[in-house]
Coordinates of C-alpha atoms and ligand atoms in Angstrom, one line a residue:
X64 CA 81.0 69.7 367.6
X65 CA 81.6 67.6 364.8
X66 CA 79.2 67.1 362.0
X67 CA 79.6 64.6 359.3
X68 CA 77.6 62.4 356.9
X69 CA 79.4 59.3 358.0
X70 CA 76.6 56.6 358.3
X71 CA 76.0 55.3 361.7
X72 CA 73.9 52.7 363.1
X73 CA 71.2 53.5 365.6
X74 CA 72.6 50.9 368.0
X75 CA 75.9 53.0 368.1
X76 CA 74.5 56.4 369.4
X77 CA 72.8 57.9 372.3
X78 CA 69.9 59.7 370.4
X79 CA 68.2 60.3 367.2
X80 CA 66.4 63.3 366.0
X81 CA 63.5 62.6 363.5
X82 CA 61.9 65.2 361.4
X83 CA 58.3 64.8 360.1
X84 CA 55.7 66.7 358.3
X85 CA 52.4 67.0 359.8
X86 CA 50.9 65.9 356.5
X87 CA 53.2 63.0 356.4
X88 CA 53.8 61.2 359.6
X89 CA 54.9 58.1 357.8
X90 CA 58.4 56.7 358.5
X91 CA 60.1 53.5 356.9
X92 CA 61.1 52.1 360.2
X93 CA 58.3 49.9 361.4
X94 CA 58.8 50.1 365.0
X95 CA 59.0 53.9 365.1
X96 CA 55.9 54.3 362.8
X97 CA 54.0 52.2 365.2
X98 CA 55.1 54.8 368.0
X99 CA 54.3 57.8 365.9
X100 CA 50.8 56.3 365.2
X101 CA 50.1 55.8 368.7
X102 CA 51.4 59.2 369.6
X103 CA 49.2 60.9 367.0
X104 CA 46.1 58.9 368.1
X105 CA 46.7 60.1 371.6
X106 CA 47.1 63.6 370.7
X107 CA 50.8 63.7 371.8
X108 CA 52.4 64.5 368.5
X109 CA 50.9 65.8 365.2
X110 CA 54.0 67.0 363.4
X111 CA 53.0 70.6 363.7
X112 CA 56.0 73.2 363.3
X113 CA 58.2 73.4 366.1
X114 CA 56.4 70.5 368.0
X115 CA 59.1 68.2 369.9
X116 CA 58.5 65.1 371.6
X117 CA 60.8 62.8 373.4
X118 CA 60.6 59.1 374.2
X119 CA 63.4 56.8 375.1
X120 CA 63.7 53.2 373.5
X121 CA 65.8 50.2 373.4
X122 CA 67.2 48.8 370.0
X123 CA 69.3 45.6 370.1
X124 CA 70.3 46.3 373.9
X125 CA 71.2 50.0 373.2
X126 CA 69.0 52.5 375.0
X127 CA 68.5 55.9 373.1
X128 CA 66.6 58.9 373.3
X129 CA 64.4 59.5 370.2
X130 CA 63.5 63.4 369.7
X131 CA 60.5 63.8 367.2
X132 CA 60.5 67.1 365.6
X133 CA 57.4 68.7 363.5
X134 CA 58.1 70.7 360.6
X135 CA 54.6 71.6 359.7
X136 CA 53.2 71.3 356.1
X137 CA 55.5 69.8 353.6
X138 CA 54.4 72.5 351.0
X139 CA 55.6 75.4 353.3
X140 CA 59.1 73.8 354.1
X141 CA 62.1 75.9 353.4
X142 CA 65.7 76.0 354.7
X143 CA 65.2 78.6 357.6
X144 CA 62.4 76.6 358.9
X145 CA 64.8 73.5 358.9
X146 CA 67.4 75.6 360.9
X147 CA 64.8 77.1 363.2
X148 CA 63.2 73.9 364.3
X149 CA 66.3 71.6 364.3
X150 CA 67.6 74.1 366.9
X151 CA 64.8 73.5 369.1
X152 CA 65.2 69.7 368.8
X153 CA 68.9 70.0 369.4
X154 CA 68.4 71.9 372.6
X155 CA 66.2 69.0 373.7
X156 CA 68.9 66.5 372.8
X157 CA 71.6 68.6 374.8
X158 CA 69.1 68.8 377.9
X159 CA 69.1 65.0 377.7
X160 CA 73.0 65.1 377.9
X161 CA 73.3 63.3 374.6
X162 CA 76.8 64.0 373.0
X163 CA 76.5 61.2 369.9
X164 CA 73.5 61.7 367.9
X165 CA 71.9 61.0 364.4
X166 CA 69.9 63.6 362.8
X167 CA 67.8 62.4 360.1
X168 CA 66.9 64.5 357.1
X169 CA 63.5 64.8 356.0
X170 CA 62.5 63.3 352.6
X171 CA 60.9 65.9 350.5
X172 CA 61.0 66.9 346.7
X173 CA 60.5 70.7 347.8
X174 CA 64.6 70.7 348.9
X175 CA 67.9 69.6 347.9
X176 CA 69.5 67.2 350.3
X177 CA 72.8 68.8 350.2
X178 CA 71.4 72.0 350.9
X179 CA 69.4 70.7 353.6
X180 CA 72.6 69.1 355.0
X181 CA 74.5 72.5 354.6
X182 CA 71.9 74.5 356.4
X183 CA 71.5 71.8 359.3
X184 CA 75.1 72.0 359.9
X185 CA 74.9 75.8 360.3
X186 CA 71.9 75.5 362.6
X187 CA 73.6 72.7 364.8
X188 CA 76.8 74.5 365.1
X189 CA 75.2 77.9 366.0
X190 CA 72.7 76.2 368.3
X191 CA 75.8 74.9 370.1
X192 CA 77.5 78.3 370.5
X193 CA 78.2 79.9 373.9
X194 CA 80.2 82.8 375.2
X195 CA 81.7 81.7 378.8
X196 CA 85.1 82.5 378.7
X197 CA 84.6 85.0 381.6
X198 CA 82.6 82.5 383.9
X199 CA 84.8 81.3 386.6
X200 CA 82.7 78.2 387.2
X201 CA 82.3 77.2 383.6
X202 CA 79.4 74.6 383.4
X203 CA 81.4 71.3 383.6
X204 CA 83.7 71.3 380.1
X205 CA 81.6 71.2 377.3
X206 CA 81.9 67.7 375.9
X207 CA 82.4 67.4 372.1
X208 CA 79.2 66.4 370.3
X209 CA 79.2 64.1 367.4
X210 CA 76.5 64.5 365.1
X211 CA 75.7 62.2 362.0
X212 CA 73.3 63.7 359.5
X213 CA 71.7 60.8 357.5
X214 CA 68.9 59.9 355.2
X215 CA 67.7 56.6 354.0
X216 CA 68.0 57.7 350.5
X217 CA 71.8 58.3 350.8
X218 CA 74.2 55.9 348.8
X219 CA 77.9 56.1 349.1
X220 CA 78.6 58.6 346.2
X221 CA 75.9 60.9 347.5
X222 CA 77.5 60.8 350.9
X223 CA 80.7 62.4 349.4
X224 CA 78.7 65.2 348.0
X225 CA 76.7 66.0 351.1
X226 CA 79.9 65.8 353.3
X227 CA 81.4 68.6 351.1
X228 CA 78.1 70.6 351.7
X229 CA 78.5 69.8 355.4
X230 CA 82.2 71.2 355.3
X231 CA 80.7 74.4 353.7
X232 CA 78.2 74.6 356.5
X233 CA 81.0 74.5 359.0
X234 CA 83.0 77.3 357.5
X235 CA 80.1 79.4 357.6
X236 CA 79.2 78.8 360.9
X237 CA 82.9 79.4 361.8
X238 CA 82.8 82.9 360.2
X239 CA 79.5 83.7 362.2
X240 CA 81.2 82.5 365.4
X241 CA 84.3 84.7 365.0
X242 CA 81.8 87.7 364.5
X243 CA 79.5 86.7 367.6
X244 CA 82.9 86.4 369.7
X245 CA 84.2 89.6 368.5
X246 CA 80.8 91.5 369.5
X247 CA 80.6 89.6 372.8
X248 CA 84.0 90.7 374.1
X249 CA 83.6 93.6 376.5
X250 CA 85.1 97.1 375.5
X251 CA 87.6 97.0 378.1
X252 CA 89.0 93.9 376.3
X253 CA 88.1 94.6 372.9
X254 CA 89.2 98.1 371.9
X255 CA 90.7 99.4 368.5
X256 CA 94.3 98.0 368.7
X257 CA 92.8 94.5 369.9
X258 CA 90.4 94.4 366.9
X259 CA 93.0 95.1 364.6
X260 CA 95.3 92.3 365.9
X261 CA 92.6 90.0 366.1
X262 CA 92.0 90.7 362.3
X263 CA 95.7 90.3 361.5
X264 CA 95.7 86.9 363.3
X265 CA 92.4 85.8 361.3
X266 CA 94.3 86.9 358.3
X267 CA 97.3 84.6 359.0
X268 CA 95.0 81.7 359.7
X269 CA 92.8 82.0 357.0
X270 CA 94.8 83.5 354.3
X271 CA 94.0 87.4 353.8
X272 CA 96.5 90.1 354.0
X273 CA 95.8 92.8 356.9
X274 CA 97.2 96.2 356.9
X275 CA 96.8 98.2 360.2
X276 CA 97.2 101.9 360.3
X277 CA 97.6 104.2 363.4
X278 CA 96.8 107.8 364.2
X279 CA 99.7 109.3 362.2
X280 CA 98.6 107.6 359.0
X281 CA 95.1 108.1 359.5
X282 CA 95.8 111.9 359.9
X283 CA 97.9 111.9 356.9
X284 CA 95.2 110.5 354.9
X285 CA 93.0 113.5 355.9
X286 CA 90.5 111.3 357.7
X287 CA 89.3 114.2 359.8
X288 CA 85.8 112.9 360.4
X289 CA 87.1 109.7 361.6
X290 CA 89.6 111.4 363.7
X291 CA 87.2 113.8 365.3
X292 CA 85.2 110.8 366.7
X293 CA 88.3 109.1 367.8
X294 CA 89.9 111.8 369.5
X295 CA 88.1 111.9 372.7
X296 CA 89.4 108.4 373.9
X297 CA 92.8 107.5 375.1
X298 CA 92.7 104.4 372.9
X299 CA 94.5 104.9 369.5
X300 CA 92.1 104.4 366.4
X301 CA 93.2 101.9 363.9
X302 CA 92.1 101.8 360.2
X303 CA 91.9 98.1 359.3
X304 CA 92.4 97.1 355.7
X305 CA 91.9 93.5 354.7
X306 CA 92.6 92.1 351.1
X307 CA 91.7 88.9 349.7
X308 CA 92.6 88.1 345.9
X309 CA 91.2 84.8 344.9
X310 CA 91.0 85.9 341.3
X311 CA 94.4 87.4 340.8
X312 CA 94.1 87.7 337.1
X313 CA 91.1 89.9 337.5
X314 CA 92.1 92.5 339.8
X315 CA 89.7 94.9 338.3
X316 CA 86.6 93.3 340.0
X317 CA 86.9 93.9 343.7
X318 CA 84.1 93.7 346.2
X319 CA 84.4 96.4 348.7
X320 CA 83.2 95.8 352.1
X321 CA 82.9 98.4 355.0
X322 CA 82.0 97.6 358.7
X323 CA 81.3 100.1 361.4
X324 CA 84.1 99.6 364.3
X325 CA 83.1 101.6 367.3
X326 CA 84.5 99.4 370.0
X327 CA 82.6 101.5 372.3
X328 CA 79.8 104.2 371.9
X329 CA 79.2 106.2 375.1
X330 CA 77.6 108.9 372.8
X331 CA 80.1 111.3 373.6
X332 CA 79.1 114.7 374.9
X333 CA 75.6 113.9 373.6
X334 CA 75.7 111.2 376.3
X335 CA 73.6 108.0 376.1
X336 CA 71.3 107.3 379.1
X337 CA 72.7 104.7 381.2
X338 CA 70.3 101.8 380.2
X339 CA 71.4 102.1 376.5
X340 CA 75.0 102.2 377.1
X341 CA 75.7 98.6 378.4
X342 CA 75.2 96.9 375.2
X343 CA 77.4 99.6 373.4
X344 CA 80.2 97.2 373.2
X345 CA 78.4 95.8 370.2
X346 CA 78.9 99.0 368.1
X347 CA 81.7 97.2 366.2
X348 CA 79.0 94.6 364.9
X349 CA 79.4 95.5 361.3
X350 CA 83.4 95.4 361.9
X351 CA 82.9 91.9 363.4
X352 CA 80.7 90.8 360.5
X353 CA 83.2 92.0 357.7
X354 CA 86.0 90.2 359.8
X355 CA 84.0 86.9 360.0
X356 CA 82.9 87.1 356.3
X357 CA 86.5 87.5 355.3
X358 CA 87.7 84.5 357.2
X359 CA 84.9 82.4 355.6
X360 CA 85.5 83.8 352.2
X361 CA 89.4 83.0 352.5
X362 CA 88.8 79.5 354.1
X363 CA 86.5 78.7 351.1
X364 CA 89.0 79.8 348.6
X365 CA 86.5 81.8 346.6
X366 CA 87.8 82.7 343.2
X367 CA 87.0 86.3 343.6
X368 CA 88.5 89.4 345.2
X369 CA 87.5 91.3 348.3
X370 CA 88.9 94.2 350.1
X371 CA 87.4 95.3 353.6
X372 CA 88.0 98.3 355.6
X373 CA 87.2 99.0 359.3
X374 CA 87.8 102.4 360.9
X375 CA 88.0 101.3 364.4
X376 CA 87.6 103.8 367.4
X377 CA 85.8 104.6 370.6
X378 CA 83.4 107.4 371.2
X379 CA 84.3 109.0 374.5
X380 CA 84.2 112.1 376.5
X381 CA 87.3 114.1 377.5
X382 CA 88.8 117.5 377.2
X383 CA 89.9 116.4 373.8
X384 CA 86.9 115.2 372.5
X385 CA 84.7 116.7 369.6
X386 CA 81.5 118.5 370.8
X387 CA 77.9 119.2 369.3
X388 CA 78.3 122.3 367.2
X389 CA 81.8 121.6 365.9
X390 CA 82.1 121.9 362.2
X391 CA 84.9 119.1 360.9
X392 CA 86.3 118.1 357.6
X393 CA 86.5 114.9 356.1
X394 CA 88.7 112.7 353.7
X395 CA 86.7 113.6 351.0
X396 CA 86.8 117.2 351.5
X397 CA 83.3 117.9 352.5
X398 CA 82.6 120.0 355.8
X399 CA 80.4 118.4 358.4
X400 CA 78.2 120.4 361.0
X401 CA 78.1 117.9 364.0
X402 CA 74.9 118.3 365.9
X403 CA 74.8 115.3 367.8
X404 CA 78.1 113.6 368.9
X405 CA 76.0 110.2 369.2
X406 CA 75.6 110.1 365.5
X407 CA 79.2 109.2 365.2
X408 CA 79.2 106.0 363.2
X409 CA 78.4 107.9 360.0
X410 CA 81.3 110.2 360.7
X411 CA 83.8 107.1 360.8
X412 CA 82.0 105.4 357.9
X413 CA 81.9 108.6 355.6
X414 CA 85.8 108.4 355.7
X415 CA 86.2 104.7 355.5
X416 CA 83.8 104.9 352.4
X417 CA 86.1 107.5 350.9
X418 CA 89.2 105.5 351.6
X419 CA 88.1 102.3 350.1
X420 CA 86.9 104.0 347.1
X421 CA 89.5 106.3 346.4
X422 CA 92.5 104.4 347.8
X423 CA 91.6 100.8 347.2
X424 CA 89.8 101.7 344.0
X425 CA 86.7 99.4 344.4
X426 CA 83.7 100.3 342.6
X427 CA 81.2 98.6 344.6
X428 CA 80.8 99.0 348.5
X429 CA 78.5 97.0 351.0
X430 CA 78.8 98.9 354.2
X431 CA 77.2 97.3 357.6
X432 CA 76.7 99.3 360.8
X433 CA 74.9 99.2 363.9
X434 CA 74.0 102.7 363.0
X435 CA 70.5 103.8 364.3
X436 CA 68.1 102.9 367.2
X437 CA 65.5 103.9 364.6
X438 CA 66.2 100.6 362.6
X439 CA 65.4 98.7 365.8
X440 CA 62.2 100.7 366.3
X441 CA 61.3 100.2 362.8
X442 CA 62.1 96.6 362.2
X443 CA 63.0 95.1 365.5
X444 CA 65.5 92.5 366.0
X445 CA 64.3 90.5 362.8
X446 CA 65.0 92.6 359.9
X447 CA 68.1 94.6 358.6
X448 CA 67.2 97.9 357.0
X449 CA 68.9 98.5 353.6
X450 CA 69.5 101.9 351.8
X451 CA 71.0 101.5 348.3
X452 CA 71.9 103.3 345.2
X453 CA 71.8 100.3 343.0
X454 CA 68.4 98.2 342.7
X455 CA 70.3 95.4 341.1
X456 CA 72.7 94.9 343.8
X457 CA 69.8 95.1 346.3
X458 CA 68.0 92.3 344.3
X459 CA 71.2 90.3 344.5
X460 CA 71.2 90.9 348.3
X461 CA 67.5 89.9 348.6
X462 CA 68.1 86.5 346.7
X463 CA 71.0 85.6 349.3
X464 CA 68.9 86.9 352.2
X465 CA 66.0 84.7 351.3
X466 CA 68.5 81.6 351.0
X467 CA 70.4 82.2 354.3
X468 CA 67.2 83.5 356.4
X469 CA 69.0 86.9 357.2
X470 CA 66.0 89.2 356.5
X471 CA 66.7 92.5 354.7
X472 CA 64.1 95.3 353.8
X473 CA 64.7 98.4 351.6
X474 CA 63.8 101.7 352.8
X475 CA 63.0 104.7 350.4
X476 CA 65.5 107.3 349.4
X477 CA 63.2 110.1 347.9
X478 CA 64.9 113.4 347.4
X479 CA 63.0 114.9 350.4
X480 CA 64.9 113.0 352.8
X481 CA 68.2 114.3 351.6
X482 CA 66.9 117.7 352.4
X483 CA 66.8 116.8 356.1
X484 CA 70.6 116.7 356.3
X485 CA 71.5 119.9 354.6
X486 CA 73.2 122.3 357.1
X487 CA 72.9 125.9 357.2
X488 CA 76.6 126.6 357.8
X489 CA 78.4 123.5 356.4
X490 CA 78.1 121.1 353.2
X491 CA 76.1 118.7 355.5
X492 CA 75.0 117.8 359.0
X493 CA 75.1 114.6 361.1
X494 CA 71.6 114.4 362.1
X495 CA 68.2 114.8 360.2
X496 CA 65.9 115.5 363.2
X497 CA 63.7 113.0 364.9
X498 CA 62.1 111.5 361.8
X499 CA 63.3 109.0 359.3
X500 CA 66.5 108.6 361.2
X501 CA 67.4 105.3 359.6
X502 CA 67.0 106.7 356.2
X503 CA 68.9 110.1 356.8
X504 CA 71.8 108.1 358.4
X505 CA 72.2 106.0 355.4
X506 CA 71.8 108.9 353.0
X507 CA 74.2 110.7 355.0
X508 CA 77.0 108.0 354.3
X509 CA 75.9 107.7 350.7
X510 CA 76.8 111.4 350.2
X511 CA 80.5 110.2 350.4
X512 CA 80.0 107.4 347.6
X513 CA 81.4 108.8 344.4
X514 CA 79.7 108.8 341.3
X515 CA 79.5 105.5 339.5
X516 CA 80.2 103.4 342.6
X517 CA 77.3 101.0 343.7
X518 CA 76.5 101.4 347.2
X519 CA 74.6 99.1 349.7
X520 CA 74.1 100.2 353.2
X521 CA 73.0 97.6 355.9
X522 CA 71.6 99.1 359.1
X523 CA 72.2 96.1 361.4
X524 CA 71.5 98.0 364.8
X525 CA 68.6 95.4 365.4
X526 CA 69.8 92.3 364.0
X527 CA 73.6 92.1 365.0
X528 CA 72.6 91.8 368.7
X529 CA 69.6 90.0 370.3
X530 CA 68.6 90.8 374.1
X531 CA 67.0 87.3 374.2
X532 CA 67.7 83.7 372.8
X533 CA 66.4 82.8 369.7
X534 CA 66.7 79.7 367.6
X535 CA 70.2 79.2 367.0
X536 CA 71.0 82.6 368.5
X537 CA 72.0 83.2 372.2
X538 CA 71.5 86.7 374.0
X539 CA 74.3 88.7 372.5
X540 CA 76.2 88.8 369.1
X541 CA 74.2 87.2 366.4
X542 CA 76.9 87.2 363.7
X543 CA 74.4 88.7 361.3
X544 CA 75.0 89.4 358.3
X545 CA 78.0 87.1 357.9
X546 CA 76.2 84.1 356.3
X547 CA 74.5 86.6 353.5
X548 CA 77.7 88.3 352.7
X549 CA 79.6 84.9 352.1
X550 CA 76.9 83.9 349.8
X551 CA 77.0 87.1 347.8
X552 CA 80.7 86.8 347.5
X553 CA 80.3 83.1 346.4
X554 CA 77.9 84.5 343.7
X555 CA 80.5 86.8 342.5
X556 CA 83.0 83.7 341.6
X557 CA 84.7 83.8 338.4
X558 CA 84.4 80.1 337.7
Ligands
LIG209 N1 75.4 103.1 368.0 C1 74.1 103.8 368.0 C2 72.8 103.1 367.3 C3 72.3 102.0 367.9 C4 71.4 102.0 368.8 C5 73.0 100.7 367.6 C6 70.9 101.0 369.6 C7 72.3 99.6 368.5 C8 71.5 99.6 369.2 C9 74.4 105.1 366.9 O1 75.6 105.7 367.3 C10 73.5 106.0 367.8 O2 73.9 106.5 368.8 N2 72.6 106.6 366.8 C11 71.8 107.7 367.3 C12 71.7 108.6 366.0 C13 70.9 109.8 366.5 C14 71.8 110.6 367.5 C15 70.6 110.6 365.4 C16 70.4 106.8 367.7 O3 70.0 106.0 366.8 O4 69.9 107.3 368.6
LIG210 ZN1 76.3 106.7 368.7
LIG211 ZN1 77.4 104.3 367.5

């Protein structure tokens, strides 16, 4: 898909999407206005949020489809509503096989035109996403779609500025698409070595360094918790370290990112039921998000520094696998009683967090992981659960999340919850019982965060994957929270 702000005439295109508020169904184009008035009178279109109405008309010999899109009340409009609803109208355009279209921006004082163009670009590009590389009978080769985002108010100098925002939107959608593709790859194709190689390829393409460490180095670093999870698989684990220095004069300020990279989670000896196993190729959703965010950050040349770490492995069963009851060590030196081999993510993340703090010297860590089924039970596919030791950092995340539409919610961390992961015979245990599973999982990882380091844990078990199509998301990997991580990094720019 190509999106631009290049002005196009209605007579040149196959379709036009027109957005309207229910409390202002007025358009400056008289012929269309007449049509809208008629549709309103006959009760066919009223501008309510999400309403889509299509008709075909002839303009100076050119026949085109007009898709009217309702956005609800003007006072309630926000960028996420634009994204969600535009996705519905775009779907209609695609059904009608139109690949050269104009999308009119709504005129309102409530939103900045440039921001709106950026949001619309993200929505359109992600609505166009499909993962069909394994289909032998791919629906006829997808044709390139040309979209011109326009608005009556745009003059030439504004077009240039809007174009800049559209490019930023494309770069964000590209990062999200990278994450979706990585998640959607099946585990027989996407194992630790492949994930590491992909990171390397993307590093070369977008401009970030990638170091890959294998079993020997991981053992040498003392990452015993990570190795314990990895050792049941015949696939070699990989520690992937990505570094981007966009602000070389200020190397003290480095944002640390950590992503859970279980390329497959069978549960190990605490084996999962069959029905919960087929989607476990997505247990590297955190790693995928971190890699996608690195791509966008580097592509945008942000003036800031970021280091990202992924401890990639598979959780499998074999004569060499770890077992419930084992007591294992960790890079930080803490001993861990393993009471459930399916609570493996926190073990790999404990060592990844220790590594990024002690070896890469970051003093701020944002870690994201498809960590607990309990997050899905509590917040559904809509909202990412957050555990933090730094209220200010959480507020920052909340701010970007309101902007990107990737919802987050903070869970409590009262001392009582910490009690639940105390072990009788080791320093800590890897499960806290049936209750408060998302909290105890996050707090387990926090135990490995050294004093003075800010920590934000995002449990994306519900949000990184969707079982059904949603606006600008298809079934499968969603790419959440790439957009928010990029915006948070952008907020850190040293300008
Ligand atoms: N990868 C799973 C969590 C998960 C579940 C992600 C559903 C996406 C969808 C994780 O490793 C896991 O199995 N967690 C256990 C923890 C329990 C044993 C304490 C869970 O949630 O059941
Ligand atoms: Zn598990
Ligand atoms: Zn897992």
